[in-house]
Short mmCIF file of C-alpha atoms in Angstrom, two decimals:
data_model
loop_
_atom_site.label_atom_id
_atom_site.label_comp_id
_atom_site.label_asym_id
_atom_site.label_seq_id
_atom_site.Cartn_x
_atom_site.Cartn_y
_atom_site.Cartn_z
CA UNK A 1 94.91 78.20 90.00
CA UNK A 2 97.07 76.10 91.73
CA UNK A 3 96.22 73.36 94.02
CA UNK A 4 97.82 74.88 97.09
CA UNK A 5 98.67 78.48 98.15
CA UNK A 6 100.55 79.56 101.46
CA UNK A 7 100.32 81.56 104.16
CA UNK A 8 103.32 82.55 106.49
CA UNK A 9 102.66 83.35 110.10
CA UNK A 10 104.10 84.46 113.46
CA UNK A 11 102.01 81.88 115.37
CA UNK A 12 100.43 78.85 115.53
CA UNK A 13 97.11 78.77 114.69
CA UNK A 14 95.18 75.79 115.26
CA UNK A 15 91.91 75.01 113.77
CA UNK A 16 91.14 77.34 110.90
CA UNK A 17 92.94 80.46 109.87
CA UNK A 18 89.97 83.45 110.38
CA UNK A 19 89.72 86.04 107.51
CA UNK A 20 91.04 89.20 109.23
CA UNK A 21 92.23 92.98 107.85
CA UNK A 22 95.81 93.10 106.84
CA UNK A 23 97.79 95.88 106.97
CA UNK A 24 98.90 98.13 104.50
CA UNK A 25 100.50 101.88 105.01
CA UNK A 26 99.46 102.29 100.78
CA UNK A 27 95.97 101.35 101.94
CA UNK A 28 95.66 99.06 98.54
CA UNK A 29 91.98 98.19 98.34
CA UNK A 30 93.06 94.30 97.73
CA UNK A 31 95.03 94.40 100.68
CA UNK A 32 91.74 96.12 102.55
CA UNK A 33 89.51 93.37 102.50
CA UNK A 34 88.69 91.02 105.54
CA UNK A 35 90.32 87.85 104.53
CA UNK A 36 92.58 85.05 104.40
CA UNK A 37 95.93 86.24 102.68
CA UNK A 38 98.18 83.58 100.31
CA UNK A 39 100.78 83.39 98.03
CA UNK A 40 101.52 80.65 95.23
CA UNK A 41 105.14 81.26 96.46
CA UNK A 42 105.95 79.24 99.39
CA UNK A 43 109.39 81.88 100.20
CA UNK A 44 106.93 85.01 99.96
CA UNK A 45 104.78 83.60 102.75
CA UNK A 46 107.60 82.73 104.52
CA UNK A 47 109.19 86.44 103.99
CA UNK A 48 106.20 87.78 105.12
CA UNK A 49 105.85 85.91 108.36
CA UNK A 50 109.44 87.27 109.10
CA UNK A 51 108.84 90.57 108.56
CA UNK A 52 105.84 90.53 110.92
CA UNK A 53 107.59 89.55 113.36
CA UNK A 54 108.10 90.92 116.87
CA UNK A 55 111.40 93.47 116.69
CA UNK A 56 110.20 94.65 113.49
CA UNK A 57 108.91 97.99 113.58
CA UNK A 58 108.76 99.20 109.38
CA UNK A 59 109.10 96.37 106.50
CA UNK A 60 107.47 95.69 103.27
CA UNK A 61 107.50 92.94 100.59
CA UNK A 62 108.87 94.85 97.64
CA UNK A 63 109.24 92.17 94.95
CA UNK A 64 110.10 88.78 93.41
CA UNK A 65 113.13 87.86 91.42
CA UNK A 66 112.84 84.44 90.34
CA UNK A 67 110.52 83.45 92.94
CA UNK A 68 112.41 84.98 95.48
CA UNK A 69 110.86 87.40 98.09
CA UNK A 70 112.65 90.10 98.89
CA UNK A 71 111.51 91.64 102.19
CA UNK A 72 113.06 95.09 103.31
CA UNK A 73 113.62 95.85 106.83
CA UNK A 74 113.37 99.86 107.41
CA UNK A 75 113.19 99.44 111.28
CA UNK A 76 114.32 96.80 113.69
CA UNK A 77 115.04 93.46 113.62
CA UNK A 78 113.12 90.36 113.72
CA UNK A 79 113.25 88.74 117.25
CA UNK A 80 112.25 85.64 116.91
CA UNK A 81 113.75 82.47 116.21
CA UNK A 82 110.42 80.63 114.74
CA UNK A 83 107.62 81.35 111.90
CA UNK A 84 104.83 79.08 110.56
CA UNK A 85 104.06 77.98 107.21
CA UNK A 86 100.32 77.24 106.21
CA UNK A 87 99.86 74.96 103.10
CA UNK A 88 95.92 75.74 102.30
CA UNK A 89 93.30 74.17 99.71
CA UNK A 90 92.72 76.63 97.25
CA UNK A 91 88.89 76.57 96.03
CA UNK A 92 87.93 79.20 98.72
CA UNK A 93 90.58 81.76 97.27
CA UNK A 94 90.10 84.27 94.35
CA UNK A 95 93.70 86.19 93.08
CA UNK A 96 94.16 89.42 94.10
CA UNK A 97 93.40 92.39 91.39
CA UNK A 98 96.90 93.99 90.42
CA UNK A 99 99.21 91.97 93.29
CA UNK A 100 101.39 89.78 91.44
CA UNK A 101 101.38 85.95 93.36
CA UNK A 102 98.42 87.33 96.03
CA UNK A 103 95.33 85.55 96.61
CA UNK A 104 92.53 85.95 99.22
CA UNK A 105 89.71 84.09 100.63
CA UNK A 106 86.98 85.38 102.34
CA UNK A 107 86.16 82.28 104.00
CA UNK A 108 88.08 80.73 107.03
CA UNK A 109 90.28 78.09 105.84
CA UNK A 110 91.30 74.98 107.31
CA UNK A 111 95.24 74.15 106.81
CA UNK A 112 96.25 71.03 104.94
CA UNK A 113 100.05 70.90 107.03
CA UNK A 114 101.69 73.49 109.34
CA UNK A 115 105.05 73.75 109.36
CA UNK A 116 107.82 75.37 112.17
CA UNK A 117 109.95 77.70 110.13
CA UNK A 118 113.18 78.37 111.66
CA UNK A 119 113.38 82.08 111.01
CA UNK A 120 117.95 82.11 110.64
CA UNK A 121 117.40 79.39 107.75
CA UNK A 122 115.01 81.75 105.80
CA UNK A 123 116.60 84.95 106.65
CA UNK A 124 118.07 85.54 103.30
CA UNK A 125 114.39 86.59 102.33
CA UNK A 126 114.81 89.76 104.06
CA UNK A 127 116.97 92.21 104.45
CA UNK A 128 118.05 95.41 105.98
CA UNK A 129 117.37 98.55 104.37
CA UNK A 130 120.41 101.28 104.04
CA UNK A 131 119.66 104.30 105.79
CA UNK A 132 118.44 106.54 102.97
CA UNK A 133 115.70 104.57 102.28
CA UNK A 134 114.72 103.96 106.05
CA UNK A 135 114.49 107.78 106.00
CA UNK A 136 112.65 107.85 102.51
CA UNK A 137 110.55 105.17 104.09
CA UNK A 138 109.65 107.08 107.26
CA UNK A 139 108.98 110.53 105.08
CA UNK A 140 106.57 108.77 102.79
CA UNK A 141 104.50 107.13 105.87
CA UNK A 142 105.29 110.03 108.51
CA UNK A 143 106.72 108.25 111.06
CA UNK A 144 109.76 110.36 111.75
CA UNK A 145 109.25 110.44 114.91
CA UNK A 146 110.24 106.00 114.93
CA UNK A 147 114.21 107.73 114.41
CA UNK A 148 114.58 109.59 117.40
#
């Protein structure tokens, strides 16, 4: 494993990051355990921060091409102009069965640097998804109802 993993944020956090449920509309048992959630892949943390964000209503993380996230954006917008970057120790973390780049720690986890992420500098990590699969997107997860 490497030395240090990352975790991307919407806020600052200061002391130590607290193991905590993430969420996931596939309901992926890896993603269903209380824990800290990093990446080997500075960019995906970063992606993920951003589409957590407030003005974002439906995202995911769909892949990696070359170590590039690529967030999609089904609904909304991200509103913010910041994110934060966590750079963590590794030893409490264990990768993630199945989830390419994931690890998790059950443990809280004290940062080794925190970094202010300005979100327009990053923003090519995401992007907007075309309206068939917003619509695929909010048939699969029934939330019509979000395109009224």
């Amino acid at each position: 494993m490497k030395k240090y993993l990352y975790h991307g944020s919407t806020k600052l956090i200061k002391g130590k990051l607290i193991p905590n449920r993430a969420k996931d509309l596939e309901k992926n048992p890896e993603n269903m355990i209380i824990g800290v959630y990093a990446t080997d892949i500075k960019e995906v943390a970063i992606a993920m921060a951003i589409i957590s964000l407030d003005g974002v209503i439906g995202a995911s993380l769909l892949n990696y091409k070359k170590g590039r996230a690529i967030g999609k954006i089904y609904l909304g917008w991200p509103k913010r102009k910041y994110v934060y970057l966590y750079t963590l120790p590794s030893d409490s973390f264990r990768k993630s069965k199945g989830i390419k780049n994931q690890y998790v720690s059950t443990k809280p986890v004290k940062p080794i640097k925190i970094e202010k992420i300005i979100v327009k500098n990053y923003i090519h990590l995401v992007e907007k998804s075309t309206k068939k699969e917003t619509l695929n997107w909010c048939k699969k997860y029934k939330m019509e109802k979000l395109l009224k």
